[in-house]
mmCIF file of C-alpha atoms in Angstrom:
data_model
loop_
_atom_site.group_PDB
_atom_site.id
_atom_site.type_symbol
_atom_site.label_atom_id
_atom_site.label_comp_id
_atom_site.label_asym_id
_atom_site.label_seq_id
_atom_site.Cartn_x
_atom_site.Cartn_y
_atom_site.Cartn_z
ATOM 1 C CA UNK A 4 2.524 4.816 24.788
ATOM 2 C CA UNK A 5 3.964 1.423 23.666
ATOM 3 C CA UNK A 6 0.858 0.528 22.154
ATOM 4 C CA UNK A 7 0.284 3.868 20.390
ATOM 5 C CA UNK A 8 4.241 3.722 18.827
ATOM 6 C CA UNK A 9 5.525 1.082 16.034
ATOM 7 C CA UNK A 10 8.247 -0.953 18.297
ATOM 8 C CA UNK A 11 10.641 -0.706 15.667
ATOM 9 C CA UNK A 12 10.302 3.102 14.777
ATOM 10 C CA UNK A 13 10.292 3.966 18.392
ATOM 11 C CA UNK A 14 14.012 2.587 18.496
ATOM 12 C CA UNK A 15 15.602 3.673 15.266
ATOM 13 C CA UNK A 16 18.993 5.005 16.169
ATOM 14 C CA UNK A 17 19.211 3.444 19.875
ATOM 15 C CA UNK A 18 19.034 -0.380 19.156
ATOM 16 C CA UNK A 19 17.364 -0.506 15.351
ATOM 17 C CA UNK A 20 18.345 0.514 12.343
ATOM 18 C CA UNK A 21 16.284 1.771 8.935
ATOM 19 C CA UNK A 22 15.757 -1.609 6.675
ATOM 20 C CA UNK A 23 17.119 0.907 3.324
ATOM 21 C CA UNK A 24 20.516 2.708 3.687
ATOM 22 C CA UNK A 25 21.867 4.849 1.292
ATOM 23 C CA UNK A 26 25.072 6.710 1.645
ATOM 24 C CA UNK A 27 24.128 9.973 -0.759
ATOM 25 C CA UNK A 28 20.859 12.007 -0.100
ATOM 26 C CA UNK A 29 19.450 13.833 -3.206
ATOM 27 C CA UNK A 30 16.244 15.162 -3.147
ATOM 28 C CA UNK A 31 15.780 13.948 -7.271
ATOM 29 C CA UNK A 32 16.126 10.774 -6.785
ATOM 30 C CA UNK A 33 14.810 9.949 -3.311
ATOM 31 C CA UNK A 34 11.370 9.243 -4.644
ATOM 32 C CA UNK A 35 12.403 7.081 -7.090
ATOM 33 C CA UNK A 36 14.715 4.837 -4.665
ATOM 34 C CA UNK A 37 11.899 4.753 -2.265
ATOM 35 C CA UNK A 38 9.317 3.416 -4.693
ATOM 36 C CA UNK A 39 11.909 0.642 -6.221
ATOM 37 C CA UNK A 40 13.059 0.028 -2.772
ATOM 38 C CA UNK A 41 9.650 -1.053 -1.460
ATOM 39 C CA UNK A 42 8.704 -2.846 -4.716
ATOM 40 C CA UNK A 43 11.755 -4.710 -4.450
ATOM 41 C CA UNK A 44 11.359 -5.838 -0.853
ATOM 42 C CA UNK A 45 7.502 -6.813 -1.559
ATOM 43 C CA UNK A 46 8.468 -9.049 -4.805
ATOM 44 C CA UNK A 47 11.447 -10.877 -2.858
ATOM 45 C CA UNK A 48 9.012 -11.377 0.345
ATOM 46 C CA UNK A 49 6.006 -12.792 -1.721
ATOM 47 C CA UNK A 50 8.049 -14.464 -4.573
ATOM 48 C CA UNK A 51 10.340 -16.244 -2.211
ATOM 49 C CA UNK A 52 7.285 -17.013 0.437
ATOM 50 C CA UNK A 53 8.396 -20.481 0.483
ATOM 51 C CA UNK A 54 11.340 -19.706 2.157
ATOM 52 C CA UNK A 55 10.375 -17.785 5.051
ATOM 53 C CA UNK A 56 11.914 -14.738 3.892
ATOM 54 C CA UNK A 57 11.807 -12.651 7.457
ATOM 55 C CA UNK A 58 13.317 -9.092 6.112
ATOM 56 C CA UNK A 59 14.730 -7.640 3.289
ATOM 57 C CA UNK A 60 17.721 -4.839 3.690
ATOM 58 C CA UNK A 61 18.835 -2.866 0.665
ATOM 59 C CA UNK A 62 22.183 -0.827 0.922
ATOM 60 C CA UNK A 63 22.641 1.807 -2.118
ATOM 61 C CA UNK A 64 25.724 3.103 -3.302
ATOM 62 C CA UNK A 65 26.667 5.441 -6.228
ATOM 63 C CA UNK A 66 25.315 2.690 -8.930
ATOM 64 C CA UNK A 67 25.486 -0.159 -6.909
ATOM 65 C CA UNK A 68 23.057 -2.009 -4.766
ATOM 66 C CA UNK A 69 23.293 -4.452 -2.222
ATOM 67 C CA UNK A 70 20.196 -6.654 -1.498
ATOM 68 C CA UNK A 71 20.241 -8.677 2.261
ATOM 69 C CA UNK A 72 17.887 -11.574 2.312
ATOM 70 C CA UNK A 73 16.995 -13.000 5.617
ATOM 71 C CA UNK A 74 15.553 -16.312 5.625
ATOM 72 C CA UNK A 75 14.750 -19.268 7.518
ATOM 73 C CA UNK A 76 15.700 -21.602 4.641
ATOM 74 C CA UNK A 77 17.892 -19.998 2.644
ATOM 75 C CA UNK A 78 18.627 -22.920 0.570
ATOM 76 C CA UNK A 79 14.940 -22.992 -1.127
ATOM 77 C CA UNK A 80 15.827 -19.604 -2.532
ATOM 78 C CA UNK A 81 19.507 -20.153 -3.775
ATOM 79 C CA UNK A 82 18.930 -23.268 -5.685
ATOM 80 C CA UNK A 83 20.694 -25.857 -7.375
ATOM 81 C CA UNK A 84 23.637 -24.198 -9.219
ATOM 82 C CA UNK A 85 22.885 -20.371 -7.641
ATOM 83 C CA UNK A 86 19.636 -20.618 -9.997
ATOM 84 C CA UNK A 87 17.578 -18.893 -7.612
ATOM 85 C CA UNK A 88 20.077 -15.835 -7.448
ATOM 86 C CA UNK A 89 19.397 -15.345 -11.049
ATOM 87 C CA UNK A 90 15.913 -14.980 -10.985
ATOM 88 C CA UNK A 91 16.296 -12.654 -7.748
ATOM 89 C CA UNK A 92 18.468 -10.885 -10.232
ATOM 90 C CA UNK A 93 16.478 -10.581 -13.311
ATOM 91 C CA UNK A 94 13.385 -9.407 -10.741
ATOM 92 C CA UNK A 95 15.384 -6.677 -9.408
ATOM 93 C CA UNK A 96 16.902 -5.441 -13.057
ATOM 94 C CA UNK A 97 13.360 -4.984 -14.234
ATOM 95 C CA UNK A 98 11.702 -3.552 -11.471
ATOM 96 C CA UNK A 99 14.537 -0.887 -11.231
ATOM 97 C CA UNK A 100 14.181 -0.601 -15.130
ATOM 98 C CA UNK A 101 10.442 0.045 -14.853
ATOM 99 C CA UNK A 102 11.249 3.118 -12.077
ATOM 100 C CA UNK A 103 14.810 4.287 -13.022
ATOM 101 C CA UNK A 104 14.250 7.695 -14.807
ATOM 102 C CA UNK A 105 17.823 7.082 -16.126
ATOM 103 C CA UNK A 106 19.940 4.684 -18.377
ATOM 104 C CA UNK A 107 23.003 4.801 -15.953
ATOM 105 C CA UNK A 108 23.595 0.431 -15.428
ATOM 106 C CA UNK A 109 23.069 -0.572 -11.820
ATOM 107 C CA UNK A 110 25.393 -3.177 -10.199
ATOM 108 C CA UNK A 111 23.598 -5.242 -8.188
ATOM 109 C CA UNK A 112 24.838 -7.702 -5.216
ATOM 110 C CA UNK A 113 23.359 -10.464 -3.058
ATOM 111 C CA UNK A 114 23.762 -11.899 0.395
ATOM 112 C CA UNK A 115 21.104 -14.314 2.132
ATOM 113 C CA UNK A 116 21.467 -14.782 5.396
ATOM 114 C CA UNK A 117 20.267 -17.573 7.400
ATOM 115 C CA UNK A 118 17.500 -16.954 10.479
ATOM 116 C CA UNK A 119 19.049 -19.294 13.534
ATOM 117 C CA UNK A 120 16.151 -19.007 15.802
ATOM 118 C CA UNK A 121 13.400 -18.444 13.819
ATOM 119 C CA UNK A 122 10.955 -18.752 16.537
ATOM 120 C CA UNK A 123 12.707 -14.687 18.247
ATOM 121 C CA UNK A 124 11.752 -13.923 14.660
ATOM 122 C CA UNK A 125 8.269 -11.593 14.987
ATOM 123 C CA UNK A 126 7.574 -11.771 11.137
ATOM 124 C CA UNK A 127 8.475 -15.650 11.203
ATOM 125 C CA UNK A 128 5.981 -16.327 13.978
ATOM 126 C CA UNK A 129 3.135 -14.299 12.762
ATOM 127 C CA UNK A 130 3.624 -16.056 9.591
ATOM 128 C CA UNK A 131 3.473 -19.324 11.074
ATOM 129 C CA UNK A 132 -0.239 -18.482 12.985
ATOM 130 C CA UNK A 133 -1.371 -17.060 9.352
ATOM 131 C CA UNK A 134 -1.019 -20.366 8.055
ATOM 132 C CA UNK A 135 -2.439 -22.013 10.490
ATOM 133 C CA UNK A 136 -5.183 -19.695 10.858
ATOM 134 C CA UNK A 137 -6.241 -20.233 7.316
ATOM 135 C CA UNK A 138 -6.491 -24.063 7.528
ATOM 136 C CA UNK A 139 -8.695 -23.405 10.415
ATOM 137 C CA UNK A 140 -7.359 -24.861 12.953
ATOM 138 C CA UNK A 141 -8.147 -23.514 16.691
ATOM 139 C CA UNK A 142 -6.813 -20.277 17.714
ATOM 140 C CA UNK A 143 -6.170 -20.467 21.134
ATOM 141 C CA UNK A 144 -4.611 -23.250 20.775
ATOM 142 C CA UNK A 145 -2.074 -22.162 18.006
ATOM 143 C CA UNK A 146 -1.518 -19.145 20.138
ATOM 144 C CA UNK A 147 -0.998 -21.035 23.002
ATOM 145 C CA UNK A 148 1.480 -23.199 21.494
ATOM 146 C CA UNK A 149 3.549 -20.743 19.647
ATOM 147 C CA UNK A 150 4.043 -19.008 22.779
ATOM 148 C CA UNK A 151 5.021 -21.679 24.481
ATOM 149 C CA UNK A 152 7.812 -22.358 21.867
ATOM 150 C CA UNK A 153 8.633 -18.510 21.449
ATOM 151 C CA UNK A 154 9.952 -19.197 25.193
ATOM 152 C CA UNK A 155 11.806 -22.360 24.927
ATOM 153 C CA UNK A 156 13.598 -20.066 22.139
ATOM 154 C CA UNK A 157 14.721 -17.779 25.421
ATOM 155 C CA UNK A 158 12.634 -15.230 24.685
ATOM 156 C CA UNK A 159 12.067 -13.015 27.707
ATOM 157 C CA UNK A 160 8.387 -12.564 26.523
ATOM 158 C CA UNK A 161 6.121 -12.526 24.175
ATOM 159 C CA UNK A 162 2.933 -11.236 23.533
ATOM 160 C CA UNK A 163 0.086 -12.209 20.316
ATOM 161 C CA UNK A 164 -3.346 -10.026 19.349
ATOM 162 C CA UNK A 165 -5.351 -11.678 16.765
ATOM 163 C CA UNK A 166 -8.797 -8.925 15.487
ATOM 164 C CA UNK A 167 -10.974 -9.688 13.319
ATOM 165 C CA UNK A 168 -13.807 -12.569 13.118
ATOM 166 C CA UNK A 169 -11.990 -14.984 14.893
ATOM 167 C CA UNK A 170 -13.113 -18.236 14.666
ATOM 168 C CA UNK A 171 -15.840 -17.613 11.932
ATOM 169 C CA UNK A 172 -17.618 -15.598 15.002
ATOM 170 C CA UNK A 173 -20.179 -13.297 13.632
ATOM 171 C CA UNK A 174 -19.189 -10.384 15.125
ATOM 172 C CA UNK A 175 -15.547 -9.256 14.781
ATOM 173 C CA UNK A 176 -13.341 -8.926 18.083
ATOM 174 C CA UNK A 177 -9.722 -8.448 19.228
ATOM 175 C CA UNK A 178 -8.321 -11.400 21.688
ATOM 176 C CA UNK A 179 -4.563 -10.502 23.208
ATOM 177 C CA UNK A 180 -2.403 -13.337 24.927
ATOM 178 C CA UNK A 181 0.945 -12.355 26.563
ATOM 179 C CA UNK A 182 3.561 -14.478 28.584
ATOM 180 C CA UNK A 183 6.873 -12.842 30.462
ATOM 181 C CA UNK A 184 7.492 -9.204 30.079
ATOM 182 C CA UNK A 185 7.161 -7.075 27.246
ATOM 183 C CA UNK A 186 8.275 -3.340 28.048
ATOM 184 C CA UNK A 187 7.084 -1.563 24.983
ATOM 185 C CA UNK A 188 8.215 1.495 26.426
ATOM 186 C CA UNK A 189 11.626 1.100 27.619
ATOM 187 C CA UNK A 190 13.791 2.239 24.480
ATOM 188 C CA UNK A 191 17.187 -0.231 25.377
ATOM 189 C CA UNK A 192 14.957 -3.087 25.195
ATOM 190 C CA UNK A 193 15.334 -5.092 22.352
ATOM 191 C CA UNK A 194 11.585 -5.618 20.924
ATOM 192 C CA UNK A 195 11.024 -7.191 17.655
ATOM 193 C CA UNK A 196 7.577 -6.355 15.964
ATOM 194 C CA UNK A 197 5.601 -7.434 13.364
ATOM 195 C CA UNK A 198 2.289 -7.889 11.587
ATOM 196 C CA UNK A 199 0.591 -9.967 9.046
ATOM 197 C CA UNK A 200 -2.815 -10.649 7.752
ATOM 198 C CA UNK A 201 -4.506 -14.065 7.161
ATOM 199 C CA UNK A 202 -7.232 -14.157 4.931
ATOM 200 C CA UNK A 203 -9.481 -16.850 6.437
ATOM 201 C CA UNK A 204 -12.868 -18.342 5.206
ATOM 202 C CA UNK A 205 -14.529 -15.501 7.327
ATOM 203 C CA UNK A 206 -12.435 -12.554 6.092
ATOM 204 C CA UNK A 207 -8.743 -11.067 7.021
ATOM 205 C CA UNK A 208 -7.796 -11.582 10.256
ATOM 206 C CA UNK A 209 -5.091 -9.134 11.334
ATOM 207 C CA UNK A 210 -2.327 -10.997 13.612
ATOM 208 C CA UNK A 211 0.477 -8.754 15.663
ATOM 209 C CA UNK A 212 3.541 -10.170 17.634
ATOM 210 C CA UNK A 213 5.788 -8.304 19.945
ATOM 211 C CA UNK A 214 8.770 -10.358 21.173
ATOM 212 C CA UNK A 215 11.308 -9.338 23.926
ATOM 213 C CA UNK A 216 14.627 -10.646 22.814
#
């Protein structure tokens, strides 16, 4: 069943909560905030890539809007002077422009948020075997390592599945690695999940971390 479920869905309400919360449900508008809501937290994760941005949460109020940036360097993305809060600014003005059915003016707010321990971070380390992935460098051995580091972070497990043509192998696969316990199943544990695809010299190869926190 853990392997059938998304860890994160699985938990909403007992230890996780929804990435997009808005205090006012209206059946008008809730297809509009959805599709500027996931534009928004696409632009901010692949214009501010640099950074390591790990998650994006987005708070709505009656016209207001509150935009949480967690990232690993959160310094790349606020610039000298705060510059880099402007541009995150003038993104999110025109992509709610483009969707917004109305001409009612939206405030908007910012808060970045450092990532301490980027390495109990699921998006952060799948990122971080992407990119080496793509500069070809040997699997096993990345996924070796990052464990290994995943559990110096105090990580009470941790486990990696790379699919695809690993390697530049001819014939696609799926390869899992695990160290320590990972109960998928067991709703009060704290399981961080993600997935991310690197687009190697053979094709995409799909990479998915679980961590237990």
């Amino acid at each position: 069943m853990g392997q059938k479920v998304n860890p994160h869905g699985y938990r909403l309400g007992v230890n996780k909560t929804w990435e997009s919360r808005w205090l006012f449900p209206d059946k008008k508008v809730f297809r509009t905030f959805l599709l500027e809501d996931i534009k928004i937290r696409e632009g901010i994760m692949k214009k501010f890539n640099f950074a390591a941005v790990t998650q994006v949460e987005i708070e709505r109020a009656i016209n207001k809007i509150t935009i949480i940036i967690h990232a690993v360097k959160p310094g790349m993305i606020i610039g000298r002077g705060g510059k880099g809060l402007e541009d995150v600014k003038k993104f999110i003005d025109e992509t709610i422009n483009k969707t917004s059915k109305t001409n009612t003016k939206i405030k908007t707010d910012f808060k970045i948020e450092p990532v301490k321990q980027p390495f109990l971070n699921a998006q952060y380390v799948a990122a971080d075997i992407a990119g080496k992935l793509v500069h070809n460098l040997p699997h096993r051995r990345v996924v070796h390592l990052t464990m290994d580091k995943v559990m110096e972070s105090g990580a009470k497990g941790v486990k990696i599945q790379l699919g695809g043509r690993i390697g530049g192998a001819v014939i696609s696969r799926i390869e899992k690695s695990h160290k320590g316990t990972v109960s998928t199943s067991t709703l009060r544990e704290d399981i961080d999940f993600a997935r991310y695809p690197a687009l190697t010299k053979s094709g995409y190869v799909g990479i998915k971390v679980w961590i237990a926190r």
